[in-house]
Amino acid sequence: MRKIFSLFGCIILSININAQNTPTEVDKLRTESGVDPTRINSRAGYSLMYYTAQDNNRSIVTNRLNLTLGVNRWSFSVKPDITSVNDGISGFQTGLGDVKFNILNAFYVSDQYALAGSVEFGLPFAKAGYGSPYFSVTPSFVFSYTINPGFILAVQPQYSFALEKSTHLPDLNMLTVRAFLAKFTKTGYFFVFEPRPSYDFENKSFDLIISPIVGKSLGGGFNLIGLMEVPVKKETIDQRGILFQVGFNKNF
């Protein structure tokens, strides 16, 4: 685990060393970062995600593409995954992972407040064992409050349920609340702290994920982003592991 934290630290350090230091307008950075869901624009991105679970010595590496089209106050995005699973015996096996499609409308935006509603569909295209077997729907609502031009608070409750599933699978019945503070600087850096509580109504279990995020604008619409997702419960760490992610996006 110590080696993994060291690797993540090296990635963030590399971002800091190699990134340009050209000053960036805070408002433009807030829009292009992709952090604030109520800010609409078009972008394409790639992320490399890695997490390892202690149970069964299994590790998972996911390559995720993110294509977003912004039209006025509407946003349409698709996120396909290519996932590699290492079971510790036969090595890495690769297949199509989750595919998600999201529609969002920022229906109210003022200088200080913004509101948006969205729905995300989890499409069951994943190869068995490489993603979710549910055809799921996740409606959500976003409230964003601008404390000052470079500092925001946002809350996004979202509820996931299955439209279709195999009869042997348990129901999907999950409430998650994304709450985050985000700081954007004139030098092009942005920092996010996101606690993410969730409650599984089917299994009557509560969980909490803590996610720090660091990003840097490189100019020309490019951003580098690194993040972690750390479960609070030991059971979740054993079963799912700690997620480490690094990626970039290009705004248009």
mmCIF file of C-alpha atoms in Angstrom:
data_model
loop_
_atom_site.group_PDB
_atom_site.id
_atom_site.type_symbol
_atom_site.label_atom_id
_atom_site.label_comp_id
_atom_site.label_asym_id
_atom_site.label_seq_id
_atom_site.Cartn_x
_atom_site.Cartn_y
_atom_site.Cartn_z
ATOM 1 C CA MET A 1 0.000 0.000 0.000
ATOM 2 C CA ARG A 2 2.894 2.359 0.790
ATOM 3 C CA LYS A 3 4.269 1.838 -2.727
ATOM 4 C CA ILE A 4 0.896 2.744 -4.231
ATOM 5 C CA PHE A 5 0.737 6.013 -2.249
ATOM 6 C CA SER A 6 4.310 6.783 -3.366
ATOM 7 C CA LEU A 7 3.342 6.182 -7.002
ATOM 8 C CA PHE A 8 0.345 8.508 -6.689
ATOM 9 C CA GLY A 9 2.542 11.151 -5.073
ATOM 10 C CA CYS A 10 5.016 10.919 -7.960
ATOM 11 C CA ILE A 11 2.193 11.408 -10.468
ATOM 12 C CA ILE A 12 0.989 14.581 -8.742
ATOM 13 C CA LEU A 13 4.591 15.835 -8.382
ATOM 14 C CA SER A 14 5.144 15.239 -12.080
ATOM 15 C CA ILE A 15 2.034 17.251 -12.874
ATOM 16 C CA ASN A 16 3.360 20.140 -10.764
ATOM 17 C CA ILE A 17 6.830 20.054 -12.319
ATOM 18 C CA ASN A 18 5.877 19.681 -15.957
ATOM 19 C CA ALA A 19 2.800 21.926 -16.051
ATOM 20 C CA GLN A 20 3.014 25.396 -17.506
ATOM 21 C CA ASN A 21 2.782 28.321 -15.113
ATOM 22 C CA THR A 22 0.791 30.603 -17.398
ATOM 23 C CA PRO A 23 -1.842 32.415 -15.308
ATOM 24 C CA THR A 24 -5.367 31.178 -16.028
ATOM 25 C CA GLU A 25 -8.602 33.066 -15.560
ATOM 26 C CA VAL A 26 -10.358 31.529 -12.584
ATOM 27 C CA ASP A 27 -13.794 31.483 -14.195
ATOM 28 C CA LYS A 28 -12.470 29.787 -17.337
ATOM 29 C CA LEU A 29 -10.603 27.224 -15.226
ATOM 30 C CA ARG A 30 -13.751 26.459 -13.250
ATOM 31 C CA THR A 31 -15.623 25.734 -16.487
ATOM 32 C CA GLU A 32 -12.886 23.738 -18.222
ATOM 33 C CA SER A 33 -11.910 21.637 -15.198
ATOM 34 C CA GLY A 34 -15.153 19.642 -15.346
ATOM 35 C CA VAL A 35 -15.429 19.844 -11.553
ATOM 36 C CA ASP A 36 -18.601 21.967 -11.462
ATOM 37 C CA PRO A 37 -21.477 20.065 -13.182
ATOM 38 C CA THR A 38 -23.457 23.290 -13.639
ATOM 39 C CA ARG A 39 -20.807 24.735 -16.010
ATOM 40 C CA ILE A 40 -21.520 23.563 -19.572
ATOM 41 C CA ASN A 41 -18.913 23.079 -22.306
ATOM 42 C CA SER A 42 -17.615 20.433 -24.706
ATOM 43 C CA ARG A 43 -14.593 18.299 -23.863
ATOM 44 C CA ALA A 44 -12.877 14.989 -24.490
ATOM 45 C CA GLY A 45 -10.815 13.190 -21.879
ATOM 46 C CA TYR A 46 -8.944 10.058 -20.906
ATOM 47 C CA SER A 47 -8.382 8.578 -17.438
ATOM 48 C CA LEU A 48 -6.297 5.679 -16.182
ATOM 49 C CA MET A 49 -7.775 4.169 -13.026
ATOM 50 C CA TYR A 50 -6.162 1.578 -10.770
ATOM 51 C CA TYR A 51 -7.289 -0.035 -7.571
ATOM 52 C CA THR A 52 -6.415 -3.205 -5.793
ATOM 53 C CA ALA A 53 -8.506 -5.202 -3.320
ATOM 54 C CA GLN A 54 -6.830 -7.229 -0.614
ATOM 55 C CA ASP A 55 -9.384 -10.029 -0.950
ATOM 56 C CA ASN A 56 -8.230 -12.625 -3.517
ATOM 57 C CA ASN A 57 -5.201 -10.459 -4.427
ATOM 58 C CA ARG A 58 -7.194 -9.013 -7.309
ATOM 59 C CA SER A 59 -6.247 -5.784 -9.090
ATOM 60 C CA ILE A 60 -8.178 -3.833 -11.707
ATOM 61 C CA VAL A 61 -6.970 -1.314 -14.284
ATOM 62 C CA THR A 62 -9.550 0.694 -16.235
ATOM 63 C CA ASN A 63 -9.059 2.939 -19.262
ATOM 64 C CA ARG A 64 -11.919 5.429 -19.485
ATOM 65 C CA LEU A 65 -12.812 7.794 -22.306
ATOM 66 C CA ASN A 66 -15.112 10.731 -21.635
ATOM 67 C CA LEU A 67 -16.785 12.585 -24.504
ATOM 68 C CA THR A 68 -19.001 15.551 -23.582
ATOM 69 C CA LEU A 69 -21.029 17.786 -25.898
ATOM 70 C CA GLY A 70 -22.283 21.057 -24.416
ATOM 71 C CA VAL A 71 -25.144 22.895 -26.139
ATOM 72 C CA ASN A 72 -26.409 26.059 -24.436
ATOM 73 C CA ARG A 73 -27.329 24.809 -20.946
ATOM 74 C CA TRP A 74 -27.531 21.143 -22.002
ATOM 75 C CA SER A 75 -24.740 18.616 -21.645
ATOM 76 C CA PHE A 76 -24.577 15.131 -23.198
ATOM 77 C CA SER A 77 -21.768 12.756 -22.302
ATOM 78 C CA VAL A 78 -20.756 9.149 -22.855
ATOM 79 C CA LYS A 79 -18.130 7.278 -20.818
ATOM 80 C CA PRO A 80 -16.994 3.871 -22.144
ATOM 81 C CA ASP A 81 -14.488 1.766 -20.154
ATOM 82 C CA ILE A 82 -11.934 -0.830 -21.200
ATOM 83 C CA THR A 83 -11.126 -2.889 -18.099
ATOM 84 C CA SER A 84 -8.281 -5.301 -17.296
ATOM 85 C CA VAL A 85 -8.625 -7.658 -14.329
ATOM 86 C CA ASN A 86 -5.693 -9.483 -12.721
ATOM 87 C CA ASP A 87 -6.793 -12.392 -10.518
ATOM 88 C CA GLY A 88 -3.234 -13.078 -9.334
ATOM 89 C CA ILE A 89 -3.122 -16.438 -11.151
ATOM 90 C CA SER A 90 -3.653 -16.090 -14.899
ATOM 91 C CA GLY A 91 -2.551 -12.443 -15.179
ATOM 92 C CA PHE A 92 -4.489 -9.604 -16.767
ATOM 93 C CA GLN A 93 -7.584 -10.346 -18.849
ATOM 94 C CA THR A 94 -9.165 -7.439 -20.744
ATOM 95 C CA GLY A 95 -12.721 -6.758 -21.868
ATOM 96 C CA LEU A 96 -15.323 -4.057 -22.404
ATOM 97 C CA GLY A 97 -16.307 -2.495 -19.089
ATOM 98 C CA ASP A 98 -19.096 -0.158 -18.071
ATOM 99 C CA VAL A 99 -20.623 2.317 -20.521
ATOM 100 C CA LYS A 100 -22.503 5.302 -19.095
ATOM 101 C CA PHE A 101 -24.566 7.959 -20.872
ATOM 102 C CA ASN A 102 -25.501 11.189 -19.110
ATOM 103 C CA ILE A 103 -27.882 14.047 -19.912
ATOM 104 C CA LEU A 104 -27.683 17.238 -17.798
ATOM 105 C CA ASN A 105 -29.516 20.557 -17.883
ATOM 106 C CA ALA A 106 -28.262 23.585 -15.923
ATOM 107 C CA PHE A 107 -31.680 25.204 -15.731
ATOM 108 C CA TYR A 108 -30.766 28.045 -13.353
ATOM 109 C CA VAL A 109 -27.448 29.894 -13.260
ATOM 110 C CA SER A 110 -26.765 33.200 -11.490
ATOM 111 C CA ASP A 111 -23.615 34.902 -10.230
ATOM 112 C CA GLN A 112 -23.780 33.052 -6.912
ATOM 113 C CA TYR A 113 -26.168 30.107 -7.303
ATOM 114 C CA ALA A 114 -26.663 27.398 -9.907
ATOM 115 C CA LEU A 115 -29.057 24.465 -10.184
ATOM 116 C CA ALA A 116 -28.930 21.492 -12.554
ATOM 117 C CA GLY A 117 -30.736 18.198 -13.009
ATOM 118 C CA SER A 118 -29.360 15.129 -14.725
ATOM 119 C CA VAL A 119 -29.986 11.480 -15.447
ATOM 120 C CA GLU A 120 -27.296 8.876 -16.114
ATOM 121 C CA PHE A 121 -27.898 5.505 -17.751
ATOM 122 C CA GLY A 122 -25.616 2.570 -16.989
ATOM 123 C CA LEU A 123 -25.692 0.457 -20.149
ATOM 124 C CA PRO A 124 -25.119 -3.301 -19.601
ATOM 125 C CA PHE A 125 -22.487 -3.766 -22.331
ATOM 126 C CA ALA A 126 -19.743 -5.011 -20.001
ATOM 127 C CA LYS A 127 -18.248 -8.444 -20.417
ATOM 128 C CA ALA A 128 -19.132 -10.692 -17.452
ATOM 129 C CA GLY A 129 -16.878 -9.824 -14.509
ATOM 130 C CA TYR A 130 -15.691 -6.522 -16.027
ATOM 131 C CA GLY A 131 -18.459 -4.153 -15.006
ATOM 132 C CA SER A 132 -21.973 -3.771 -13.671
ATOM 133 C CA PRO A 133 -24.574 -6.312 -14.884
ATOM 134 C CA TYR A 134 -27.438 -3.824 -14.377
ATOM 135 C CA PHE A 135 -29.253 -1.624 -16.870
ATOM 136 C CA SER A 136 -29.379 1.225 -14.358
ATOM 137 C CA VAL A 137 -30.717 4.759 -14.092
ATOM 138 C CA THR A 138 -29.326 7.450 -11.793
ATOM 139 C CA PRO A 139 -31.280 10.722 -11.589
ATOM 140 C CA SER A 140 -29.584 13.517 -9.647
ATOM 141 C CA PHE A 141 -29.911 17.146 -8.644
ATOM 142 C CA VAL A 142 -27.010 19.612 -8.314
ATOM 143 C CA PHE A 143 -26.838 22.737 -6.183
ATOM 144 C CA SER A 144 -23.751 24.938 -6.590
ATOM 145 C CA TYR A 145 -22.933 27.956 -4.415
ATOM 146 C CA THR A 146 -20.167 30.400 -5.336
ATOM 147 C CA ILE A 147 -18.543 31.542 -2.101
ATOM 148 C CA ASN A 148 -16.169 33.764 -4.083
ATOM 149 C CA PRO A 149 -14.983 33.627 -7.735
ATOM 150 C CA GLY A 150 -12.404 30.921 -6.972
ATOM 151 C CA PHE A 151 -14.150 28.964 -4.235
ATOM 152 C CA ILE A 152 -17.360 26.920 -4.563
ATOM 153 C CA LEU A 153 -19.489 24.519 -2.575
ATOM 154 C CA ALA A 154 -21.655 21.970 -4.383
ATOM 155 C CA VAL A 155 -24.027 19.209 -3.303
ATOM 156 C CA GLN A 156 -25.344 16.489 -5.607
ATOM 157 C CA PRO A 157 -27.726 13.838 -4.248
ATOM 158 C CA GLN A 158 -28.234 10.951 -6.677
ATOM 159 C CA TYR A 159 -30.338 7.802 -6.542
ATOM 160 C CA SER A 160 -29.517 4.637 -8.528
ATOM 161 C CA PHE A 161 -31.960 1.873 -9.416
ATOM 162 C CA ALA A 162 -32.204 -0.882 -12.020
ATOM 163 C CA LEU A 163 -34.489 -0.692 -15.027
ATOM 164 C CA GLU A 164 -33.585 -4.249 -15.975
ATOM 165 C CA LYS A 165 -31.546 -7.056 -14.390
ATOM 166 C CA SER A 166 -31.236 -10.811 -14.201
ATOM 167 C CA THR A 167 -33.636 -12.468 -11.765
ATOM 168 C CA HIS A 168 -30.804 -13.892 -9.625
ATOM 169 C CA LEU A 169 -29.299 -10.452 -8.965
ATOM 170 C CA PRO A 170 -30.315 -8.379 -5.900
ATOM 171 C CA ASP A 171 -32.159 -5.110 -6.468
ATOM 172 C CA LEU A 172 -30.146 -1.965 -7.056
ATOM 173 C CA ASN A 173 -31.343 0.643 -4.578
ATOM 174 C CA MET A 174 -28.620 3.160 -3.706
ATOM 175 C CA LEU A 175 -28.616 6.779 -2.512
ATOM 176 C CA THR A 176 -25.338 8.708 -2.842
ATOM 177 C CA VAL A 177 -24.638 12.321 -1.910
ATOM 178 C CA ARG A 178 -21.671 14.030 -3.528
ATOM 179 C CA ALA A 179 -20.633 17.097 -1.529
ATOM 180 C CA PHE A 180 -17.487 18.987 -2.423
ATOM 181 C CA LEU A 181 -15.481 22.128 -1.851
ATOM 182 C CA ALA A 182 -13.426 23.308 -4.809
ATOM 183 C CA LYS A 183 -10.712 25.977 -4.952
ATOM 184 C CA PHE A 184 -9.530 27.448 -8.278
ATOM 185 C CA THR A 185 -6.380 29.575 -8.412
ATOM 186 C CA LYS A 186 -5.137 32.250 -10.825
ATOM 187 C CA THR A 187 -2.050 30.122 -11.554
ATOM 188 C CA GLY A 188 -4.218 27.367 -13.036
ATOM 189 C CA TYR A 189 -4.354 24.901 -10.155
ATOM 190 C CA PHE A 190 -7.553 23.549 -8.685
ATOM 191 C CA PHE A 191 -8.071 21.542 -5.489
ATOM 192 C CA VAL A 192 -11.180 19.600 -4.520
ATOM 193 C CA PHE A 193 -12.185 17.817 -1.333
ATOM 194 C CA GLU A 194 -15.173 15.486 -1.748
ATOM 195 C CA PRO A 195 -16.756 13.366 0.999
ATOM 196 C CA ARG A 196 -19.264 10.969 -0.589
ATOM 197 C CA PRO A 197 -21.668 9.183 1.778
ATOM 198 C CA SER A 198 -23.935 6.471 0.386
ATOM 199 C CA TYR A 199 -26.644 4.177 1.677
ATOM 200 C CA ASP A 200 -27.554 0.813 0.157
ATOM 201 C CA PHE A 201 -31.252 0.269 0.949
ATOM 202 C CA GLU A 202 -31.154 -3.315 -0.301
ATOM 203 C CA ASN A 203 -28.360 -4.404 2.062
ATOM 204 C CA LYS A 204 -29.123 -1.760 4.704
ATOM 205 C CA SER A 205 -25.507 -0.616 4.765
ATOM 206 C CA PHE A 206 -23.825 2.785 4.957
ATOM 207 C CA ASP A 207 -20.508 3.694 3.341
ATOM 208 C CA LEU A 208 -18.335 6.790 2.997
ATOM 209 C CA ILE A 209 -15.710 7.606 0.378
ATOM 210 C CA ILE A 210 -13.213 10.449 0.850
ATOM 211 C CA SER A 211 -11.811 11.842 -2.402
ATOM 212 C CA PRO A 212 -9.073 14.504 -2.714
ATOM 213 C CA ILE A 213 -8.548 15.877 -6.254
ATOM 214 C CA VAL A 214 -5.686 17.978 -7.662
ATOM 215 C CA GLY A 215 -5.629 19.461 -11.157
ATOM 216 C CA LYS A 216 -3.623 21.863 -13.310
ATOM 217 C CA SER A 217 -4.479 23.805 -16.435
ATOM 218 C CA LEU A 218 -1.797 23.496 -19.115
ATOM 219 C CA GLY A 219 -3.314 26.119 -21.396
ATOM 220 C CA GLY A 220 -4.973 25.598 -24.746
ATOM 221 C CA GLY A 221 -7.942 23.916 -23.059
ATOM 222 C CA PHE A 222 -5.851 21.055 -21.619
ATOM 223 C CA ASN A 223 -6.055 20.000 -17.956
ATOM 224 C CA LEU A 224 -4.236 17.307 -15.988
ATOM 225 C CA ILE A 225 -6.097 15.734 -13.066
ATOM 226 C CA GLY A 226 -5.139 13.298 -10.318
ATOM 227 C CA LEU A 227 -7.415 11.912 -7.622
ATOM 228 C CA MET A 228 -7.886 9.236 -4.992
ATOM 229 C CA GLU A 229 -11.015 7.554 -3.604
ATOM 230 C CA VAL A 230 -10.442 6.230 -0.085
ATOM 231 C CA PRO A 231 -13.212 4.194 1.601
ATOM 232 C CA VAL A 232 -13.603 4.719 5.330
ATOM 233 C CA LYS A 233 -14.812 1.156 6.039
ATOM 234 C CA LYS A 234 -12.154 -1.565 6.158
ATOM 235 C CA GLU A 235 -14.609 -3.995 4.566
ATOM 236 C CA THR A 236 -14.877 -1.753 1.492
ATOM 237 C CA ILE A 237 -11.097 -1.347 1.282
ATOM 238 C CA ASP A 238 -10.698 -5.139 1.369
ATOM 239 C CA GLN A 239 -13.381 -5.779 -1.243
ATOM 240 C CA ARG A 240 -12.911 -2.813 -3.582
ATOM 241 C CA GLY A 241 -9.592 -1.222 -2.672
ATOM 242 C CA ILE A 242 -8.408 2.383 -2.844
ATOM 243 C CA LEU A 243 -8.821 3.981 -6.252
ATOM 244 C CA PHE A 244 -6.003 5.978 -7.853
ATOM 245 C CA GLN A 245 -6.758 7.908 -11.019
ATOM 246 C CA VAL A 246 -4.784 10.198 -13.328
ATOM 247 C CA GLY A 247 -6.025 11.699 -16.573
ATOM 248 C CA PHE A 248 -6.447 14.727 -18.786
ATOM 249 C CA ASN A 249 -9.153 16.516 -20.719
ATOM 250 C CA LYS A 250 -9.202 18.814 -23.737
ATOM 251 C CA ASN A 251 -11.874 21.524 -23.962
ATOM 252 C CA PHE A 252 -13.336 22.794 -27.212
#
